Coordinates of C-alpha atoms in Angstrom, one line a residue:
M1 CA 23.4 24.2 -54.8
N2 CA 21.4 25.3 -51.8
K3 CA 23.3 24.1 -48.9
K4 CA 26.9 25.5 -48.0
S5 CA 29.5 24.0 -46.4
K6 CA 31.0 25.4 -43.2
A7 CA 34.8 24.8 -44.7
K8 CA 35.2 27.2 -47.4
L9 CA 36.7 26.6 -51.0
I10 CA 39.2 29.0 -52.8
W11 CA 39.2 28.9 -56.4
T12 CA 42.9 29.5 -58.1
V13 CA 42.8 31.7 -61.1
T14 CA 45.6 32.7 -63.4
N15 CA 46.3 35.4 -65.3
K16 CA 46.8 33.2 -68.4
G17 CA 43.2 31.7 -67.6
C18 CA 41.6 35.0 -67.5
E19 CA 42.7 35.7 -70.8
K20 CA 41.9 31.9 -72.1
L21 CA 38.7 31.2 -70.3
G22 CA 37.4 35.0 -70.1
I23 CA 36.5 36.9 -67.0
Q24 CA 32.6 36.6 -67.2
N25 CA 33.1 32.6 -67.5
I26 CA 35.2 32.5 -64.4
A27 CA 33.1 34.8 -62.2
A28 CA 30.1 32.7 -63.7
T29 CA 31.4 29.4 -61.9
I30 CA 32.4 31.4 -58.8
T31 CA 28.9 32.6 -58.6
Q32 CA 27.1 29.8 -59.6
Y33 CA 28.8 27.3 -57.2
R34 CA 29.2 29.8 -54.4
L35 CA 32.9 29.5 -54.2
D36 CA 34.2 31.3 -51.2
A37 CA 37.4 33.0 -52.1
V38 CA 39.7 33.7 -55.4
R39 CA 43.6 32.9 -55.1
M40 CA 45.9 34.8 -57.8
S41 CA 49.3 35.8 -58.0
Y42 CA 49.8 39.5 -58.3
S43 CA 51.8 41.5 -60.8
S44 CA 51.6 44.9 -62.3
S45 CA 50.7 43.1 -65.6
A46 CA 47.7 41.1 -63.9
L47 CA 46.3 44.1 -62.2
P48 CA 43.8 44.8 -64.8
N49 CA 42.6 41.1 -64.8
I50 CA 42.2 41.2 -61.0
L51 CA 40.1 44.4 -60.8
K52 CA 38.0 43.1 -63.5
L53 CA 37.3 39.9 -62.1
R54 CA 36.5 41.4 -58.4
E55 CA 33.9 43.9 -60.4
E56 CA 32.2 41.0 -62.5
I57 CA 32.0 38.9 -59.4
S58 CA 30.2 41.5 -57.6
R59 CA 28.1 42.6 -60.6
Q60 CA 27.0 38.8 -60.9
L61 CA 26.3 38.5 -57.1
A62 CA 24.3 42.0 -57.4
S63 CA 22.2 40.5 -60.3
E64 CA 21.1 37.5 -58.1
D65 CA 20.5 39.6 -55.1
V66 CA 22.9 38.1 -52.9
A67 CA 23.4 39.9 -49.7
Q68 CA 26.3 42.0 -49.1
S69 CA 27.3 41.3 -53.1
D70 CA 29.9 44.2 -53.3
G71 CA 33.1 42.7 -52.3
Y72 CA 31.7 39.8 -50.7
V73 CA 34.2 37.2 -52.2
P74 CA 37.9 37.5 -50.5
F75 CA 41.1 37.9 -53.0
L76 CA 44.2 35.8 -51.6
L77 CA 47.1 37.4 -53.5
S78 CA 50.7 36.5 -53.6
F79 CA 54.1 37.5 -54.7
I80 CA 55.2 36.0 -58.1
G81 CA 58.4 35.0 -56.4
R82 CA 61.1 32.6 -57.8
R83 CA 59.1 30.0 -59.8
A84 CA 59.8 27.0 -62.6
L85 CA 57.2 25.8 -64.9
L86 CA 57.2 23.4 -67.6
S87 CA 56.7 23.8 -71.2
V88 CA 56.6 20.8 -73.4
P89 CA 56.0 20.1 -77.2
N90 CA 52.1 20.3 -78.0
G91 CA 51.3 20.7 -74.6
Q92 CA 51.7 17.2 -73.1
L93 CA 54.3 14.5 -73.5
E94 CA 54.6 10.9 -72.2
V95 CA 57.8 9.6 -70.6
G96 CA 58.8 6.3 -69.5
D97 CA 60.9 5.0 -66.9
G98 CA 64.7 5.0 -67.5
T99 CA 64.6 7.1 -70.7
S100 CA 66.8 9.8 -71.4
I101 CA 65.3 13.5 -71.7
D102 CA 67.0 16.7 -72.8
I103 CA 65.8 19.7 -71.2
T104 CA 66.5 23.5 -72.1
F105 CA 66.6 26.2 -69.2
L106 CA 65.2 29.7 -70.0
V107 CA 64.8 32.6 -68.1
D108 CA 61.5 34.3 -68.6
F109 CA 59.8 36.2 -65.6
N110 CA 56.8 37.0 -67.8
Y111 CA 56.2 33.4 -68.4
C112 CA 56.3 32.2 -64.9
A113 CA 53.9 35.2 -63.9
S114 CA 51.5 33.5 -66.6
L115 CA 51.3 36.4 -68.5
R116 CA 51.7 34.7 -71.9
P117 CA 50.4 31.2 -72.9
S118 CA 52.4 27.9 -72.9
T119 CA 53.9 27.8 -76.5
T120 CA 53.2 24.5 -78.5
A121 CA 55.5 25.5 -81.0
T122 CA 58.7 24.4 -78.8
K123 CA 60.7 21.3 -80.2
N124 CA 62.4 20.7 -76.8
V125 CA 61.2 20.2 -73.3
E126 CA 61.9 23.5 -71.3
V127 CA 61.9 24.6 -67.7
I128 CA 61.2 28.2 -67.6
V129 CA 62.3 30.0 -64.3
S130 CA 61.9 33.4 -62.9
S131 CA 65.5 34.3 -62.4
E132 CA 68.8 33.2 -63.6
D133 CA 70.0 32.6 -59.9
Q134 CA 67.7 29.6 -59.6
L135 CA 70.1 27.8 -62.0
V136 CA 73.6 28.3 -60.0
N137 CA 73.3 25.1 -57.8
I138 CA 72.1 22.6 -60.3
K139 CA 74.5 19.8 -60.8
V140 CA 74.8 16.2 -61.9
G141 CA 72.8 14.2 -59.5
S142 CA 70.3 16.9 -59.0
K143 CA 66.6 15.8 -58.9
F144 CA 63.5 17.6 -60.4
S145 CA 60.0 16.9 -59.3
I146 CA 57.5 17.7 -62.0
S147 CA 54.1 18.3 -60.6
Y148 CA 54.7 17.5 -57.2
G149 CA 56.3 14.0 -58.1
A150 CA 54.1 12.8 -60.9
V151 CA 57.2 12.8 -62.8
E152 CA 60.8 12.5 -61.2
L153 CA 63.9 13.3 -63.2
K154 CA 67.7 13.0 -62.3
V155 CA 70.5 15.1 -63.9
V156 CA 73.1 13.2 -65.6
S157 CA 75.0 15.5 -67.6
I158 CA 75.3 19.5 -67.6
P159 CA 77.2 21.9 -69.6
S160 CA 80.4 24.0 -67.9
S161 CA 78.1 26.9 -67.0
L162 CA 74.5 27.0 -66.5
T163 CA 72.7 30.2 -68.2
S164 CA 69.5 31.0 -70.0
G165 CA 69.2 28.6 -73.0
C166 CA 71.5 25.8 -71.8
T167 CA 70.6 22.3 -72.0
I168 CA 71.1 19.5 -69.5
R169 CA 70.4 16.0 -70.0
C170 CA 68.3 13.7 -67.3
I171 CA 67.1 10.2 -66.8
V172 CA 63.5 9.5 -65.9
E173 CA 63.3 7.9 -62.6
N174 CA 59.4 8.0 -62.4
G175 CA 57.6 8.0 -65.8
G176 CA 54.5 9.8 -66.4
L177 CA 52.7 12.8 -68.2
L178 CA 54.6 15.8 -68.6
I179 CA 52.0 18.7 -69.1
S180 CA 52.8 22.4 -69.9
G181 CA 52.4 24.9 -67.2
V182 CA 53.0 22.6 -64.2
D183 CA 55.3 23.4 -61.4
V184 CA 58.9 22.1 -61.5
H185 CA 60.7 21.4 -57.9
S186 CA 64.2 20.9 -56.9
T187 CA 66.0 21.2 -53.8
D188 CA 68.8 22.7 -55.8
M189 CA 66.8 25.2 -57.4
S190 CA 66.2 28.5 -54.9
R191 CA 62.5 29.3 -54.4
D192 CA 63.8 32.3 -51.8
L193 CA 61.4 35.4 -52.0
F194 CA 64.7 37.4 -51.0
P195 CA 66.4 39.2 -52.6
L196 CA 63.2 40.6 -54.0
L197 CA 63.0 40.5 -57.9
P198 CA 62.0 43.8 -59.7
E199 CA 58.3 43.0 -60.1
D200 CA 57.9 41.8 -56.7
E201 CA 59.6 45.2 -55.3
K202 CA 56.8 46.9 -57.3
T203 CA 54.1 44.9 -56.0
L204 CA 55.6 45.4 -52.3
N205 CA 55.6 49.3 -52.8
S206 CA 52.2 49.4 -54.4
G207 CA 50.9 47.4 -51.3
F208 CA 49.3 45.1 -53.9
S209 CA 47.2 48.0 -54.8
G210 CA 45.0 47.9 -52.0
L211 CA 43.1 44.7 -53.7
A212 CA 44.5 41.8 -51.3
D213 CA 42.2 40.8 -48.4
Y214 CA 45.1 38.2 -47.4
V215 CA 48.7 38.1 -48.8
I216 CA 50.3 34.6 -49.0
I217 CA 53.8 34.9 -48.3
D218 CA 56.3 32.1 -49.2
G219 CA 60.2 31.6 -49.8
L220 CA 61.3 33.0 -46.4
K221 CA 64.4 32.4 -44.6
S222 CA 64.1 34.4 -41.3
E223 CA 62.0 36.7 -39.2
E224 CA 63.5 39.6 -40.4
E225 CA 62.4 39.0 -43.9
L226 CA 58.8 38.7 -42.8
L227 CA 59.0 42.0 -40.9
A228 CA 60.6 43.4 -44.0
I229 CA 57.4 42.4 -45.9
K230 CA 54.9 43.8 -43.3
T231 CA 56.6 46.9 -42.6
G232 CA 56.6 47.5 -46.9
I233 CA 52.9 47.0 -46.7
L234 CA 51.7 48.3 -43.2
G235 CA 54.5 51.1 -42.9
E236 CA 56.9 52.0 -40.2
N237 CA 56.1 52.0 -36.7
V238 CA 52.3 51.0 -37.4
K239 CA 51.0 49.4 -34.0
V240 CA 49.4 46.2 -34.0
S241 CA 48.3 43.7 -31.3
E242 CA 48.5 40.0 -30.6
R243 CA 45.0 39.6 -31.6
H244 CA 45.7 41.5 -35.1
P245 CA 49.1 41.0 -36.1
S246 CA 48.7 43.1 -39.2
I247 CA 45.5 45.2 -38.8
P248 CA 45.9 48.4 -36.8
I249 CA 42.5 48.7 -35.0
S250 CA 41.6 52.5 -35.5
K251 CA 38.9 54.4 -36.1
N252 CA 39.3 53.4 -39.8
V253 CA 38.0 50.0 -38.8
H254 CA 34.6 51.6 -38.2
E255 CA 34.4 53.2 -41.7
L256 CA 32.4 51.2 -44.3
E257 CA 34.6 52.0 -47.4
A258 CA 38.0 52.6 -45.4
V259 CA 40.7 50.8 -47.1
L260 CA 42.7 48.5 -44.5
P261 CA 45.7 46.3 -44.9
P262 CA 45.4 42.9 -46.0
R263 CA 46.1 40.2 -43.4
F264 CA 49.1 38.0 -43.5
L265 CA 49.2 34.1 -44.1
L266 CA 52.6 32.0 -44.1
K267 CA 52.9 29.5 -46.8
V268 CA 54.5 26.3 -45.2
D269 CA 55.7 24.4 -48.1
S270 CA 59.3 23.1 -47.0
K271 CA 61.2 21.9 -44.0
R272 CA 62.5 25.3 -43.5
S273 CA 59.2 27.0 -43.4
L274 CA 58.0 24.3 -41.0
E275 CA 60.7 25.0 -38.7
L276 CA 60.4 28.7 -38.9
L277 CA 56.9 28.4 -37.9
P278 CA 57.1 28.7 -34.2
K279 CA 58.8 32.1 -34.5
L280 CA 56.7 33.3 -37.2
L281 CA 53.3 32.3 -36.2
K282 CA 52.6 35.2 -33.8
L283 CA 53.5 37.7 -36.5
V284 CA 51.0 36.3 -39.1
D285 CA 47.1 35.9 -39.0
G286 CA 47.3 32.1 -40.3
V287 CA 49.0 29.5 -42.2
F288 CA 48.5 28.4 -46.0
L289 CA 50.0 24.7 -45.8
S290 CA 51.1 23.4 -49.2
R291 CA 51.0 19.4 -48.6
S292 CA 52.1 18.9 -52.1
E293 CA 55.3 21.1 -51.8
L294 CA 55.9 20.2 -48.2
G295 CA 55.6 16.5 -49.6
I296 CA 59.0 16.9 -51.8
D297 CA 61.1 17.7 -48.5
E298 CA 59.1 15.5 -46.3
H299 CA 58.3 11.9 -46.6
P300 CA 54.8 11.5 -47.5
H301 CA 54.0 9.4 -44.5
N302 CA 54.6 12.4 -42.2
L303 CA 52.3 14.5 -44.0
P304 CA 48.9 13.6 -42.6
I305 CA 50.4 14.1 -38.9
I306 CA 52.1 17.4 -39.9
Q307 CA 48.6 18.6 -41.2
K308 CA 46.7 17.5 -37.9
E309 CA 49.1 19.0 -35.7
L310 CA 49.5 22.4 -37.7
I311 CA 45.6 22.8 -37.9
T312 CA 45.3 22.1 -34.1
R313 CA 48.1 24.6 -33.5
C314 CA 46.3 27.0 -35.5
N315 CA 42.7 26.5 -33.8
K316 CA 44.3 26.8 -30.5
L317 CA 45.9 30.3 -31.2
S318 CA 42.7 31.4 -33.2
K319 CA 44.8 31.4 -36.6
T320 CA 43.3 31.0 -40.1
V321 CA 44.4 27.6 -41.6
I322 CA 44.2 26.8 -45.3
V323 CA 45.1 23.5 -46.9
A324 CA 46.2 23.2 -50.5
S325 CA 47.0 20.1 -51.9
E326 CA 46.4 18.2 -55.4
L327 CA 42.8 18.0 -54.4
M328 CA 40.6 16.9 -57.0
H329 CA 43.7 16.7 -59.3
S330 CA 42.7 13.7 -61.2
M331 CA 39.6 15.7 -62.6
F332 CA 42.4 17.6 -65.0
V333 CA 41.7 14.8 -67.3
N334 CA 38.7 12.6 -65.6
A335 CA 35.3 13.6 -65.2
N336 CA 35.1 11.9 -61.6
P337 CA 37.6 12.2 -59.0
T338 CA 39.4 9.2 -57.3
R339 CA 37.9 7.9 -54.1
A340 CA 41.2 8.7 -52.6
E341 CA 40.9 12.3 -53.5
V342 CA 37.3 12.7 -52.2
S343 CA 38.3 11.0 -48.9
D344 CA 41.4 13.6 -48.7
M345 CA 39.1 16.6 -49.0
A346 CA 36.8 15.5 -46.6
N347 CA 39.5 14.5 -43.9
A348 CA 41.2 17.9 -44.4
A349 CA 37.8 19.5 -43.5
A350 CA 37.1 17.2 -40.6
D351 CA 40.6 18.0 -39.2
G352 CA 39.5 21.4 -38.8
A353 CA 41.0 23.7 -41.8
D354 CA 39.1 27.0 -42.5
A355 CA 39.4 26.6 -46.3
L356 CA 40.6 24.1 -48.9
V357 CA 42.3 25.3 -52.1
L358 CA 41.7 23.8 -55.6
S359 CA 44.9 24.5 -57.9
H360 CA 44.8 26.2 -61.3
E361 CA 45.2 22.9 -63.2
V362 CA 41.8 21.8 -62.4
T363 CA 40.2 25.2 -61.8
E364 CA 41.2 26.0 -65.4
G365 CA 40.8 22.7 -67.0
P366 CA 38.0 20.9 -69.0
N367 CA 36.1 19.9 -66.0
S368 CA 36.3 23.0 -64.0
S369 CA 32.3 23.3 -63.4
L370 CA 32.5 19.6 -62.1
V371 CA 35.1 20.2 -59.8
A372 CA 33.4 22.9 -58.1
E373 CA 30.0 21.0 -57.9
V374 CA 31.7 17.7 -56.7
S375 CA 33.9 19.6 -54.0
Q376 CA 30.9 21.3 -52.5
E377 CA 29.1 18.1 -52.6
T378 CA 31.8 16.4 -50.9
L379 CA 32.1 18.7 -47.9
V380 CA 28.6 19.3 -47.4
N381 CA 28.1 15.3 -47.0
S382 CA 31.2 14.8 -44.9
E383 CA 30.1 17.8 -42.8
A384 CA 26.5 16.2 -42.0
W385 CA 28.2 13.1 -40.9
F386 CA 30.7 15.1 -38.8
E387 CA 28.4 17.3 -37.1
K388 CA 26.2 14.2 -35.8
K389 CA 29.4 13.3 -33.8
W390 CA 30.3 16.6 -32.8
H391 CA 30.3 17.1 -29.0
P392 CA 31.2 20.5 -27.1
F393 CA 34.9 20.0 -26.3
E394 CA 36.1 20.4 -22.7
M395 CA 38.4 23.2 -21.7
D396 CA 40.5 21.8 -18.9
E397 CA 42.1 25.5 -18.4
I398 CA 40.4 28.8 -19.6
P399 CA 43.3 30.8 -20.8
S400 CA 41.7 34.1 -21.1
D401 CA 38.5 35.9 -20.5
D402 CA 38.1 35.8 -24.3
D403 CA 38.1 32.1 -24.5
A404 CA 35.8 31.8 -21.4
V405 CA 33.2 34.0 -23.2
T406 CA 33.5 32.3 -26.8
Y407 CA 33.3 29.0 -25.1
G408 CA 30.3 29.7 -22.9
A409 CA 28.5 31.1 -26.0
I410 CA 29.3 27.8 -28.0
R411 CA 27.9 25.9 -25.1
I412 CA 24.7 27.8 -24.6
A413 CA 24.2 27.8 -28.2
Q414 CA 24.1 23.9 -28.3
Q415 CA 22.0 23.7 -25.2
A416 CA 19.2 26.2 -26.3
N417 CA 19.3 24.9 -29.9
V418 CA 19.9 28.2 -31.5
R419 CA 19.8 29.1 -35.1
A420 CA 23.2 31.0 -35.2
I421 CA 25.8 32.5 -32.9
V422 CA 25.9 36.4 -34.1
C423 CA 29.0 38.4 -33.1
F424 CA 29.7 41.9 -33.2
T425 CA 33.5 42.5 -34.2
E426 CA 35.4 45.4 -35.0
G427 CA 38.6 44.1 -36.4
G428 CA 37.3 40.4 -36.8
Y429 CA 38.8 38.9 -33.6
T430 CA 35.8 37.6 -31.9
A431 CA 34.5 35.7 -35.3
M432 CA 38.2 34.4 -35.6
K433 CA 37.9 33.2 -32.1
L434 CA 34.5 31.5 -32.3
S435 CA 35.5 29.9 -35.5
S436 CA 38.7 28.4 -34.3
M437 CA 36.3 26.3 -31.7
R438 CA 34.7 24.6 -34.7
T439 CA 31.5 24.6 -33.7
P440 CA 28.8 23.2 -36.1
T441 CA 26.5 26.2 -35.3
E442 CA 26.5 28.8 -38.0
I443 CA 28.5 32.2 -37.0
I444 CA 27.2 35.6 -38.3
A445 CA 29.6 38.3 -38.0
I446 CA 28.7 41.6 -37.9
T447 CA 31.3 44.5 -38.9
C448 CA 31.3 47.8 -39.9
N449 CA 34.0 47.8 -42.5
K450 CA 33.7 46.0 -46.0
K451 CA 37.3 44.8 -46.0
I452 CA 36.9 43.3 -42.5
M453 CA 33.9 41.5 -43.9
R454 CA 35.5 40.2 -46.9
Q455 CA 38.3 39.0 -44.6
M456 CA 35.9 37.1 -42.0
N457 CA 34.2 35.5 -45.1
L458 CA 37.2 33.3 -45.5
L459 CA 36.7 31.8 -41.7
R460 CA 35.0 28.5 -41.3
S461 CA 31.4 28.7 -40.5
V462 CA 31.2 32.4 -40.7
S463 CA 29.1 34.6 -42.9
A464 CA 29.7 38.3 -42.7
V465 CA 27.8 41.4 -43.3
V466 CA 28.3 45.0 -42.6
L467 CA 26.5 47.2 -40.1
E468 CA 26.5 50.7 -41.4
S469 CA 25.6 52.4 -38.0
R470 CA 27.1 52.2 -34.7
S471 CA 25.2 52.5 -31.6
K472 CA 24.8 51.5 -28.1
V473 CA 24.1 47.7 -27.3
E474 CA 20.2 48.0 -27.2
R475 CA 20.2 49.9 -30.6
I476 CA 22.8 47.3 -32.1
L477 CA 20.6 44.5 -31.3
N478 CA 17.6 45.9 -33.1
E479 CA 19.6 46.3 -36.0
I480 CA 21.2 43.2 -35.8
K481 CA 17.5 41.5 -35.6
E482 CA 16.7 43.3 -38.8
I483 CA 19.8 42.0 -40.5
L484 CA 18.9 38.5 -39.7
V485 CA 15.3 38.7 -40.6
N486 CA 16.1 40.4 -44.0
K487 CA 19.3 38.8 -45.1
Y488 CA 19.2 35.2 -43.2
S489 CA 15.5 34.6 -43.2
F490 CA 15.0 34.5 -39.4
K491 CA 11.3 34.1 -38.4
K492 CA 9.7 35.3 -35.0
G493 CA 10.6 33.1 -32.1
D494 CA 14.0 32.1 -33.7
K495 CA 16.8 32.3 -31.2
F496 CA 20.7 33.4 -31.6
V497 CA 23.3 34.0 -29.1
F498 CA 24.7 37.5 -29.3
V499 CA 28.6 37.6 -28.3
S500 CA 31.0 40.8 -28.2
L501 CA 34.5 40.8 -27.1
T502 CA 34.9 44.3 -28.1
A503 CA 33.8 47.4 -26.1
S504 CA 33.7 50.9 -28.0
S505 CA 30.4 50.2 -29.8
V506 CA 28.7 48.4 -26.9
S507 CA 29.6 50.2 -23.9
E508 CA 32.1 53.0 -22.9
R509 CA 34.7 50.5 -21.4
N510 CA 35.9 47.2 -22.3
S511 CA 33.4 44.3 -21.6
N512 CA 33.0 40.9 -22.9
L513 CA 29.5 39.3 -23.0
F514 CA 27.0 37.1 -24.4
T515 CA 23.5 36.6 -24.3
V516 CA 20.6 34.5 -25.6
Q517 CA 18.2 36.7 -28.0
E518 CA 15.1 35.9 -29.7
I519 CA 13.3 37.5 -32.7
D520 CA 10.5 39.6 -31.8

């Protein structure tokens, strides 16, 4: 594919998928279709495959002479946490409305961490949970949502005590196909992150082994729990700012290979997390909206409005916003998506999401290559229409100097018909601010650190590249022009808007500026 969408696509990979499909094949799909990011659950057992996949993606990109191939693709990692997954005989089982079904509960953290393949020898329908404490509140009348509502069950009888190996009886209230490996949800089955399970303690103590560009955090009950996670990764008394809630801006950001902390994304997947959002949003770098999980708590007709309001709020605050749902879900079994799925993806992008997430059911299914191709085509085609209708929005009030500069740069870019807006950004804030205004003009972010570069590559409309030297403004502009010619095929006479909201590399004191430049 030649044309890339401005909204980014995130490819979900599981440890089990690495073993089943092979690291080289997964990396080939990511590089061939220019997928923008990888999402994985982290564990000590998954660590070798995460390392191999990162190295293989970089190797394949380098072999194709892709600019900045070394670590170009950001990784979004999450705690394993408390999960519940389904396992059925022979991998699939059709159940009809009103029928009875026996379910055996098993506690097996390794299964939930996708460290071993689904069994095909089981004689029973099983729900495997991460921890036994997830079973304590299940009772007669409890409801289970399989694969986010595709199948719904109601408990009609249970044993006197629920422990690993016990069997309950359910009635099928909404029939359908049960598939091994899909998620099982219930309001009576805890998904809390705290107290941390032993493997998640190890993850926190290791800081995700320095491999996470973004950390997705879910299952929180309070602001204190979020701060405990941040302190565990960033350390005590680390100074962060409103601009950068998780990246301490120090001299390390100027070093090409310096290992910097990840950025934090709050997963909104329940009413509780939605209610906590106003408190927690200032402490994180963005939001990961899981509509499918939120739809279990909220009525489905509320979800489109929640999505629009949440994206608008994040854009106003220059927070990254990612939308996850059952995008292209039918392509697990079909070669073509439904019209509703295509529309759903296009609308999420049109609402202003930075990135969209494709679930492991489709990324590791039989039609994964088609999923990648159709998803990219859907975004590119829908954006072509959206950009024709785009008009520079008017700011009734300019909240800050930063907003004034970035807003002015975007307006000038439209009027001067430039090829790109180019920003120099130390910690990524300038790129985040420009991206949040959702201009159709391409944004090229120049930074000094590879990790900042990867993080910026997740932002809508942004392509990031590292600048290995730091000079005064005149020299920086000359070096940037060389990058634009060599890596982005700019020609003599091509114009761009240069923006900087930072100072130390541009002048001796803080200064915000934008200027129209031309390739000599």
